[in-house]
Every structure is written in C-alpha cells, then in structure tokens.
Amino acid sequence: MQMVRPTTWPAALDAIAAEPGLLPISGGTDVMVDVNFDRERPTGLLDLTRVPELADWSRDGDLLRVGANVTYARIIDELAALLPGLAMASRTVGSPQIRNRGTVGGNLGSASPAGDAHPPLLAGLAEVEVESVRGSRRIPIDEFFVGVKRSDLAPDELIAAFHAPVAPGPQQFAKIGTRNAMVIAVASFAIELDGAAHRVGTGIGSAAATPRRAADAETFLAGEITERAAWDSPTPLPDAVVQRFGELVAAAASPIDDVRGTAAYRRRALSVLARRTLGWCWADLDGRQCA
Amino acid sequence: MTVPTRAPDRLSSPISAGVGESAVRPDGTLKVTGEFAYSSDLWMDGMLWGATLRSPHAYARIVHLDTTRALAATGVFAVLTHEDVPGRNAYGLEHKDQPVLASDVVRYQGEPVAIVAADHPQTARRAVALIDVEYDLLDPVVDPSTALDEATPRLHPDGNLVRHVRIRKGNDAVQADVVVTADYEVGMQDQAFLGPESGLAVPAEDGSVDLFVATQWLHVDRGQIAPALGLDEDQVRITLSGVGGAFGAREDLSMQVHACMLALRTRRPVKVVYSREESFFGHVHRHPARMHYEHGADRDGRLVYVKAEIILDGGAYASSTPAVVANAATLGSGPYAVDNVTIDSYGVYTNNPPCGAMRGFGAVQAAFGYESQMDRLAEAVGIDPVEIRVRNGLAEGGTTAAGQVIDSAAPVAELVRWVHDLPMPPPSSGDLRSMPGGVSNSTHGEGVVRGVGYGVGIKNICFSEGFDDYSTARVRLELVAGEPVASVHTSAVEVGQGLVTLLAQIARTELGVQQVTIEPADTSVGSAGSTSASRQTYVTGGAVQAVCQQVRKRLLERRPGYVGSPGDMPLRELLVDGPVEETVEWRHRPTTPLDPETGQGSPHVQLAFAAHRAVVDVDTELGLVKVVALDCAQDVGRAMNPQAVVGQIHGGSAQGLGLAVMEEIQVVDGLLRNPSFTDYLIPTILDMPPMQVEVLELADPHAPYGLRGVGEPPTISSTPAIVAAIRAATGLELTRIPVRPEHLTGT
C-alpha cells in the first residue's frame, strides 16, 4: 500500500485529484481499524498530518474556523468556552489516547451515524469546508451526511475545516453508552439555545442512518419560548412543554434494534436526554440573565 | 534448535522476600515498561505466518473444498485441510470430539476448516479468502432447553447430552412453610484476555517439533497435539511463552496443532497470531445457563430444602463441560447448610460457540441463581439479606450439597458480617465520573437511586472427583560466583497471577537462599497440572515446598547432626562439594468421584468462600448503572503474597462486575454479533470502584502453609451482590444477567 505524505495543502489536493482512491488519514483512530481488519483496502493512504493548514483554529468575530486536524484533546483544552457542546462531546470520545489522536475532521470524513462530534455540529449549524483542485465550497452540516458512513464529499475533495459560530447561548451534549467511559454511543443528543436569534438547535446521534436534527422539536420549543417571551426572562418551562420536546426529539429519530441497544430504548433514551439537557441549558440561560 | 527471539527468559527479582511478604514480581517492570516478551512477539528469521479459514455457518455440511486458488497465490507455502492431519483428527480436554480441521461437517461459526502458511500475515489471510468451500446449510440447534428433545437433531454420535449430574441429598419430598421459586438466566461471558492466541512452531530435522505458545497446561496440550500430529509425546517439546491473560480460555487447544502441521509440512518455523476478532472465535466462553430454583425454608428463614434444574449450554464440542456441570451441581445450593438438596445439572451440545473453562467454572452461574433466591427468601420471611446469609451460612463441620464434610474453615457468616460492617461510601459527589453514565454526561443526578446488595460464593479449589492432580518441581541449589543460587524449574504456567513471584518466595523461605531464578516453563520437566481451579499456589507451591525440603535434606546429609533452622544453614560451606538437584512429584490429598445416582461423595480438595457488598447508583430513567462500592471479605488461609492476594480479589471482582452489568457475547441463531472490544464491553477504571478488601487468614491444616486458593471466589460473589443492589434500587426482579438498560427501563 502506498503512503502519500504531502506537506502542503495544495500538494494534498493534487494528490487526491490524481488518485481519488487514496484514503485520507489523520489521527488514524478509525481508518486504521478498518485497514487492520482488512475491511478497507485503499490503494494508498493520504497522510494529512504534515499539512500545516489543517492544524489550527482561528476566530473571526463570532465565527470560528477549526482546521480538520484539530484533535479532540485540543478542542477540550482550547475551545471549551467557545464551543461548549462540542467540547462536552469531545470528552466522551474514546480514551485519552484516542482523544490525543482523533480529530473532528476525521469524524466528519468517516460520517458514522455514531460520530460524537456530529450532534453538536448539527445543533450549532456548522458548515463543513471542503476543497479540491476544482475549488472550495462549504456544505451546511445538515446536508453533509447522506447515508450510513456516507457524506456529500466528492472523491477528489478533502475536508479542510468546519465553521461554527461561537456558542450564542447554552449548549449541551449527552450520550448513552453501556459503560461509563470509552464507549460508542447507543444514542446521543446535542442542544443549543440561541437567545439572540430565538432559535433552538438540536442534533441526534446513533438513532438513524445519519446524524440528524430534530427540526419539529426545534420549531416547537423555540415557538413555546417565544410565546412566553421567555428568551430574556427564562421562567421555568411547563412540564408539558419539556415533555413534548422530548417526545418530538424521539419522534425525529429512526432507530433500529442492533447489538448495542433496541430501537425502543433509543427512543426512550433520546426523550430523557432531550428533557435533561434542555433543563441544564435552561438553568444556564437563567443564570446568564441573572448575571 | 535455534531459539526464537522474544522467547521466554529466566526470571529473577533483585528484591528478595519470603512467604507472607509482598515480594515484587520479577516480570513486573518488564510488563509495565512494555519490554515483556509475549507469545505474539516471538520471532524467527525465515519464519512463515499461519492463518485459519473458519466456518461462517453455525451448522453445515461441507460439500466441496478446493484449495487450488489459494495454493497458487504468490507467497503461499502450504494450504492444509483435514486430509493433511497427520494423526488422529480429534482432540478435546475430556472427550476427543473436536476435529483439528473440519472434515464433513462444521458445528459452529468459527470452526477451523483449513490453514495456510505464507511469507506475510496479510498474504496468509488473503489466501484464506481464496479457498473455495461449498456448504450445504443445516438447521442449527441453538436452544439448549430443547437440545435433549427426541425431535432435535443429534450433533454427535451419542446424542446431545454431554453430562447429567444428579444431586440427591436427604429427602426430596420434604415440605417447607416458605417456598420461593424462580427461573434465572446467565448470558455468555468471554474471558477477554488481552493477548490473543499465538505461538511459534519450529520443525526439527528428525521430524519432531518445538512449540512456543501461550497456554495453561503444557502437558495436556502435548497429550492432545502429539496424537493429532501422529508423533510420540516426546517428539513434541513445548515451551511456555509470555501469556497475556488466560482466565480459562487457554485450557483448550487453539492454534497449537495448526502451527505444528504447517511447520512440519513447510519445514519452516510458522507463527500464528489471532486477531482480536478471530480470538472471539478461537477460544471457548463461559457457559450460558438457564436455571430453575426452588428454595424451601421455615418461617425464620432457615433452609429446609433446595431444588434446582440447571442447563448449561456447552455449544458444539465438549471441552470441559463435564467438570463445569459437576461444579454447578455440587456447589449448586451455595455456601449454605441445607439438609435436603435435589439438583439436576445438565451440559448439552448445541451449535452455539463451544463453552468451557472460565474463572469460576460452573460456580458463577449457580451463584447467580442461589444468591438471587436467598434474597427472595429473605424478603418472603421478612428478614434482611445479611441475616438470611448469617442464619444459613456453612461452617466447619457442615456438609455441602454433595454431602462432603467441610474439614477446615468455612466462615460464611463471618465474611458476610465483615462486609456488612465496612464503612458505606459517601453520597455521590456530583462529579460526572461518579455518576451512572460517567463522562457521557447523561445525568446530573436526575433519576438516580442508590441500592445495596450482598453476595456470597463457594468454590472448589484444585481438580475434583478423584482426579490424580499433581505437580512436579525441580530445584537446583548451587554456588554461582561463590553465592548460593536456587533455580526452580516447573512446567506451571504463569498467566499474570504471580506464580513466578510466589515460587521464588517459597524457595527463599524453605532454603534460606536469597537468589532464586525461575526457569522458563517447558515440557523437559514433569507436568505441573493446569493453571486453573485456583490451584497453582496450592499444588505447584506445594511441590516446590516439598522439593526444597528434599534439597535441604540432601544438603544436611553433608553435615550430619546439624540442628539449626533452614535460614541459618551454612549454604556456602555445604555447597562447596557441588550442587544439589532434586525433583519431586507432589499430590494433594485424594478426592472421590460422585455417586452416579446421588451425587454424594467427597469430590473437592478444598472449598473457598468470599462475600461482597455492592453499592450501586442506578439511573432509573435511562437504565444505566454506576457501581459505587464493591467491598469484599475473603478467607485465603494464608496470604502468601498479600499484595498479589488483594490484586486477585480486585481483578476477580471486576470480572464479576462485568458479568453483572455489561459483558455478554450475543449469539443469534448460532452467530456471534459482537466479536470485538468495541461491542463486547469490559469494565474500565471508571466502571470499577475502589475496593475495601478484608483478607482473613484461617489456616487450612491440610494445605501447604495453610493456604486457600484465591483467584476464583471473588468472581463468583461480586455478580450477585451487584444485581441485588440494582434490585434494591429499582424494585425489579432482574432474573437475567448481564443486566442491560433495556431490562431496567422496560424497553
């Protein structure tokens, strides 16, 4: 198997254009498992770890651009205040060793329905910046995932970065696993409350063929909050509203029975996580208003 | 023969310590620094790599098998099938019912069908995919409950019953005031050792073979390998290589015969290393069990009778099922005094994965049944779980279900009181790592309820039922550079438990020598028996003690009239005349077979007991569990190495925790659904709480140093204690383990 090791971004784009069968690799925490199991037999690996353009994140006003090679460990250390939902999700990824190697760019590249980074990116309306020798484009996150482990990425495109607004309000992430660490999500959920835009963001993981938003739940909850004029003075939400939000989140999922859990359990868990994370965000929103 | 690189080396520790001290492991630093040579590290120039073609089906007839395409692949040196097995194409621990390579029928998913040797492991694996096999699929037998029905196809010539053990103690018609009845189920646990099956076979010019391998009993391996190769036993020489955990899974053969066949055929050294996924298909698992229990007691909760029917799914081949069945039966009423016991324990063949030895060995399954029953009984008579166990606990002089009189300590009531009296853990701190779900951030306290539960277990130590159970030890004492050095040579297998540490401690204590070298274990010395049944400290420890005493005697013959203690022997002076070397074959006291009708007898050498108190926090809305505390009290007779004892109790308790809340090989229609550490979950450090451990030392007068086997008892009692705690938190019946979130949430 050949190993292509570009040291600049243009060289990486040239390499994938010349040989679209190359499998991009960064942390290798997902790719190497498939290669070692002989499930994946790429013609070669495109090692992106030496490409400096992918290694950093930057901030432009309220917008963040996070390079594809930024690891979970760095997101936890450097971005916890700016992207708390993603940082919380990053803390649930694998073990410390995996978090030191694994990247959000790689998570997007694999496009697994269970990818821990995906729900907070969905809730936060991120965009994925992809590029090829043909040019660069930005894919809205909820158009990025097109099937089980399939994304909108063209064969000659590479993921450069994701763009996301600095958290405009409280963000939360919670996941279910059947042990207390180092576990793949049985189901996961992310939420964001944007007090300025009067918007609710959500993301569901491991409960459909792709990560997805719970659009009806978002609209319902944003409407209820707006109706109560509660964005600026967050009085406690009625139980019925919280309950309904949970139901709508569960209804947005299309889970299956598999080795990690049943569909019925996943729906139940999602509604519980939706209610709980909403409660934590709401308390946070309340705290911010009081402060 | 040229010795492979990364073959085992002599071990010696710079820090000397005798029996009863926490001597440092001689292999500890090597393991912590990544320097220790495991069997997967073995290397020899010019070696080939072996790979195995396995059946994808649970039950099928092989219609056609064609190796042409695989043989034609570049880099492939041999492709062998059942036709190439040089000797008898059958092996097995108790029944020789398992083919080395399947000939006409495959009876489980993963059964080896053909083997390949190639110059690169990937080449070998890809050549495996080029072997053409045509199968005629058969309906697999997957339900152990109906395996014995007349209508069920017979998977082996003698039918689907591997063994039935009957216990008939006392009166089976006796009535009781309080009766509790329930059905229980135990899922299939895996030993989940970290070092996959691996070894290196080196052919010799004369047609014999040297095998370097990670296993549990060199001589029983050899006794199965040689006939399959058509060789005499002395033509197969085995050296133990670094073992990355065993827990019973290495008792059966895996790659041993295959590597030897390929080496003898190609005249090249052949190495075989299973992948993690292959490992799940390459070894036996813990028997799943279905159990029906009925307990009768008086109004004070004193047991009147225990009745049980236990069905253990042995899978496709017998492995050690017969002995597991006997354990489940003879230990099936638990560590309790009860005059009337009626138990029928069955081991059956199915087309599920073969099941055999795993830490706890039949006692684990039964304990989930009888301990769950004791809690039910406590509730029925209105006393607490501690009191029911104290009232019924066995004591020295009592009799087991097999009618065996217990003639050393059996401190069941004391152990339960010990764990009951330990301080309780504080309330949850609010730190996510202390919550159910851990850092997954699924609760900040919502839905969380705490529960407390107790469990006690009983385990036989050493081999039972009249088995001639012995170990051989050779000790040489000599002057090296003017200093006395003892070298200890046995074939006893170090699997990580610390036997090498302990044997050196014994030699130091018995000989008064500071420097002790442990020779690599191999078949050039007699059998040590298996590293199983918590027996090596007892039996090989006993053998080393005995041989050291023999060496001492020889030494003192050089100075008649010496009356000092061994520690004061003038070794330098006595050894000037040359080395002393002795070999001893040591046996523990004999046991008896079970009466075939009543299951009565004195089948066990020694019985060991442990008790646990578990405290759990359960997220009742999500069905997630955090074990907050898992405290243990165990009688070990004599703590030969206190640190190693506590380590065994920690590890055994963790393995029991795994069975309680997460560890299960999921099998559907005979097919494994989760052969990976992604989906076969074992506890992490965030799942396992810090433990309070109380070690009792009530000497067994029949055992060397008074010691009692340590490794298995904590695995047995931790599981029911945790499940009891979850019941206490949720009020649910929970009759199946592992307990899954679905069971706790009704989804």
Short mmCIF file of N, CA and C in Angstrom, two decimals, chain B residues 356-413:
data_model
loop_
_atom_site.label_atom_id
_atom_site.label_comp_id
_atom_site.label_asym_id
_atom_site.label_seq_id
_atom_site.Cartn_x
_atom_site.Cartn_y
_atom_site.Cartn_z
N GLY B 356 -16.50 -23.58 27.75
CA GLY B 356 -15.63 -24.40 28.58
C GLY B 356 -15.23 -23.65 29.83
N ALA B 357 -13.92 -23.60 30.04
CA ALA B 357 -13.43 -23.06 31.30
C ALA B 357 -13.45 -21.55 31.31
N MET B 358 -13.94 -20.99 32.37
CA MET B 358 -13.71 -19.59 32.67
C MET B 358 -13.79 -19.43 34.19
N ARG B 359 -12.85 -18.65 34.70
CA ARG B 359 -12.78 -18.30 36.12
C ARG B 359 -14.14 -18.41 36.82
N GLY B 360 -14.22 -19.33 37.76
CA GLY B 360 -15.48 -19.55 38.47
C GLY B 360 -16.18 -20.83 38.06
N PHE B 361 -16.05 -21.22 36.79
CA PHE B 361 -16.24 -22.59 36.28
C PHE B 361 -17.48 -23.29 36.84
N GLY B 362 -18.65 -22.86 36.42
CA GLY B 362 -19.89 -23.52 36.88
C GLY B 362 -20.41 -22.97 38.18
N ALA B 363 -19.50 -22.51 39.03
CA ALA B 363 -19.92 -21.94 40.31
C ALA B 363 -20.51 -20.54 40.13
N VAL B 364 -20.05 -19.84 39.09
CA VAL B 364 -20.54 -18.49 38.82
C VAL B 364 -22.02 -18.52 38.45
N GLN B 365 -22.36 -19.43 37.55
CA GLN B 365 -23.74 -19.49 37.08
C GLN B 365 -24.67 -19.84 38.24
N ALA B 366 -24.30 -20.89 38.99
CA ALA B 366 -25.15 -21.34 40.10
C ALA B 366 -25.31 -20.22 41.13
N ALA B 367 -24.23 -19.48 41.37
CA ALA B 367 -24.29 -18.45 42.41
C ALA B 367 -25.31 -17.37 42.08
N PHE B 368 -25.43 -17.04 40.80
CA PHE B 368 -26.46 -16.05 40.45
C PHE B 368 -27.84 -16.58 40.82
N GLY B 369 -28.04 -17.89 40.62
CA GLY B 369 -29.32 -18.49 40.98
C GLY B 369 -29.54 -18.54 42.48
N TYR B 370 -28.61 -19.16 43.21
CA TYR B 370 -28.90 -19.37 44.64
C TYR B 370 -28.85 -18.06 45.43
N GLU B 371 -28.00 -17.11 45.03
CA GLU B 371 -27.97 -15.85 45.77
C GLU B 371 -29.23 -15.01 45.51
N SER B 372 -29.70 -15.04 44.27
CA SER B 372 -30.96 -14.35 43.99
C SER B 372 -32.08 -14.95 44.82
N GLN B 373 -32.04 -16.28 44.95
CA GLN B 373 -33.05 -16.98 45.75
C GLN B 373 -32.96 -16.60 47.23
N MET B 374 -31.77 -16.46 47.74
CA MET B 374 -31.62 -16.12 49.16
C MET B 374 -32.23 -14.75 49.44
N ASP B 375 -32.08 -13.83 48.50
CA ASP B 375 -32.69 -12.52 48.68
C ASP B 375 -34.23 -12.61 48.63
N ARG B 376 -34.72 -13.43 47.71
CA ARG B 376 -36.17 -13.63 47.65
C ARG B 376 -36.70 -14.22 48.96
N LEU B 377 -35.94 -15.17 49.45
CA LEU B 377 -36.34 -15.84 50.68
C LEU B 377 -36.35 -14.85 51.85
N ALA B 378 -35.30 -14.02 51.89
CA ALA B 378 -35.22 -13.02 52.96
C ALA B 378 -36.45 -12.13 52.94
N GLU B 379 -36.82 -11.73 51.73
CA GLU B 379 -37.98 -10.87 51.60
C GLU B 379 -39.25 -11.61 52.02
N ALA B 380 -39.34 -12.88 51.63
CA ALA B 380 -40.55 -13.65 51.94
C ALA B 380 -40.74 -13.85 53.44
N VAL B 381 -39.63 -14.00 54.17
CA VAL B 381 -39.77 -14.22 55.62
C VAL B 381 -39.58 -12.92 56.40
N GLY B 382 -39.26 -11.84 55.69
CA GLY B 382 -39.18 -10.55 56.35
C GLY B 382 -37.91 -10.32 57.16
N ILE B 383 -36.79 -10.86 56.69
CA ILE B 383 -35.52 -10.52 57.34
C ILE B 383 -34.59 -9.93 56.28
N ASP B 384 -33.50 -9.33 56.74
CA ASP B 384 -32.68 -8.66 55.74
C ASP B 384 -31.67 -9.62 55.12
N PRO B 385 -31.07 -9.19 53.99
CA PRO B 385 -30.21 -10.10 53.21
C PRO B 385 -28.97 -10.56 53.99
N VAL B 386 -28.52 -9.76 54.92
CA VAL B 386 -27.37 -10.19 55.73
C VAL B 386 -27.79 -11.30 56.68
N GLU B 387 -28.93 -11.08 57.33
CA GLU B 387 -29.40 -12.05 58.33
C GLU B 387 -29.69 -13.42 57.71
N ILE B 388 -30.28 -13.43 56.52
CA ILE B 388 -30.61 -14.74 55.92
C ILE B 388 -29.32 -15.52 55.64
N ARG B 389 -28.26 -14.80 55.28
CA ARG B 389 -26.99 -15.47 54.98
C ARG B 389 -26.28 -15.90 56.26
N VAL B 390 -26.37 -15.08 57.28
CA VAL B 390 -25.75 -15.43 58.56
C VAL B 390 -26.45 -16.67 59.15
N ARG B 391 -27.76 -16.70 59.06
CA ARG B 391 -28.51 -17.83 59.64
C ARG B 391 -28.21 -19.15 58.93
N ASN B 392 -27.96 -19.08 57.64
CA ASN B 392 -27.82 -20.32 56.87
C ASN B 392 -26.38 -20.65 56.46
N GLY B 393 -25.47 -19.76 56.75
CA GLY B 393 -24.10 -19.93 56.26
C GLY B 393 -23.45 -21.22 56.72
N LEU B 394 -22.72 -21.85 55.80
CA LEU B 394 -21.96 -23.05 56.16
C LEU B 394 -20.87 -22.70 57.17
N ALA B 395 -20.51 -23.68 57.95
CA ALA B 395 -19.39 -23.52 58.87
C ALA B 395 -18.62 -24.83 58.88
N GLU B 396 -17.41 -24.79 59.42
CA GLU B 396 -16.60 -26.00 59.51
C GLU B 396 -17.42 -27.10 60.19
N GLY B 397 -17.37 -28.29 59.64
CA GLY B 397 -18.16 -29.40 60.18
C GLY B 397 -19.48 -29.59 59.44
N GLY B 398 -19.90 -28.61 58.69
CA GLY B 398 -21.13 -28.72 57.91
C GLY B 398 -20.91 -29.57 56.67
N THR B 399 -22.00 -29.84 55.95
CA THR B 399 -21.86 -30.64 54.73
C THR B 399 -22.35 -29.85 53.53
N THR B 400 -21.72 -30.14 52.40
CA THR B 400 -22.10 -29.49 51.14
C THR B 400 -23.26 -30.25 50.49
N ALA B 401 -23.69 -29.74 49.33
CA ALA B 401 -24.75 -30.42 48.58
C ALA B 401 -24.34 -31.84 48.23
N ALA B 402 -23.03 -32.06 48.06
CA ALA B 402 -22.54 -33.40 47.74
C ALA B 402 -22.36 -34.26 48.99
N GLY B 403 -22.75 -33.71 50.14
CA GLY B 403 -22.61 -34.48 51.37
C GLY B 403 -21.20 -34.50 51.92
N GLN B 404 -20.33 -33.69 51.35
CA GLN B 404 -18.94 -33.66 51.81
C GLN B 404 -18.84 -32.84 53.10
N VAL B 405 -18.18 -33.44 54.09
CA VAL B 405 -18.00 -32.74 55.36
C VAL B 405 -16.86 -31.72 55.19
N ILE B 406 -17.13 -30.50 55.57
CA ILE B 406 -16.11 -29.46 55.44
C ILE B 406 -15.18 -29.53 56.63
N ASP B 407 -13.90 -29.84 56.36
CA ASP B 407 -12.97 -30.10 57.46
C ASP B 407 -11.91 -29.02 57.61
N SER B 408 -12.25 -27.82 57.17
CA SER B 408 -11.42 -26.65 57.52
C SER B 408 -12.36 -25.45 57.55
N ALA B 409 -11.79 -24.27 57.69
CA ALA B 409 -12.63 -23.09 57.93
C ALA B 409 -13.64 -22.87 56.81
N ALA B 410 -14.86 -22.50 57.19
CA ALA B 410 -15.92 -22.13 56.25
C ALA B 410 -16.67 -20.96 56.88
N PRO B 411 -16.03 -19.80 56.92
CA PRO B 411 -16.54 -18.70 57.75
C PRO B 411 -17.58 -17.85 57.05
N VAL B 412 -18.65 -18.47 56.56
CA VAL B 412 -19.61 -17.74 55.72
C VAL B 412 -20.26 -16.59 56.50
N ALA B 413 -20.74 -16.89 57.68
CA ALA B 413 -21.41 -15.83 58.46
C ALA B 413 -20.45 -14.69 58.78
#
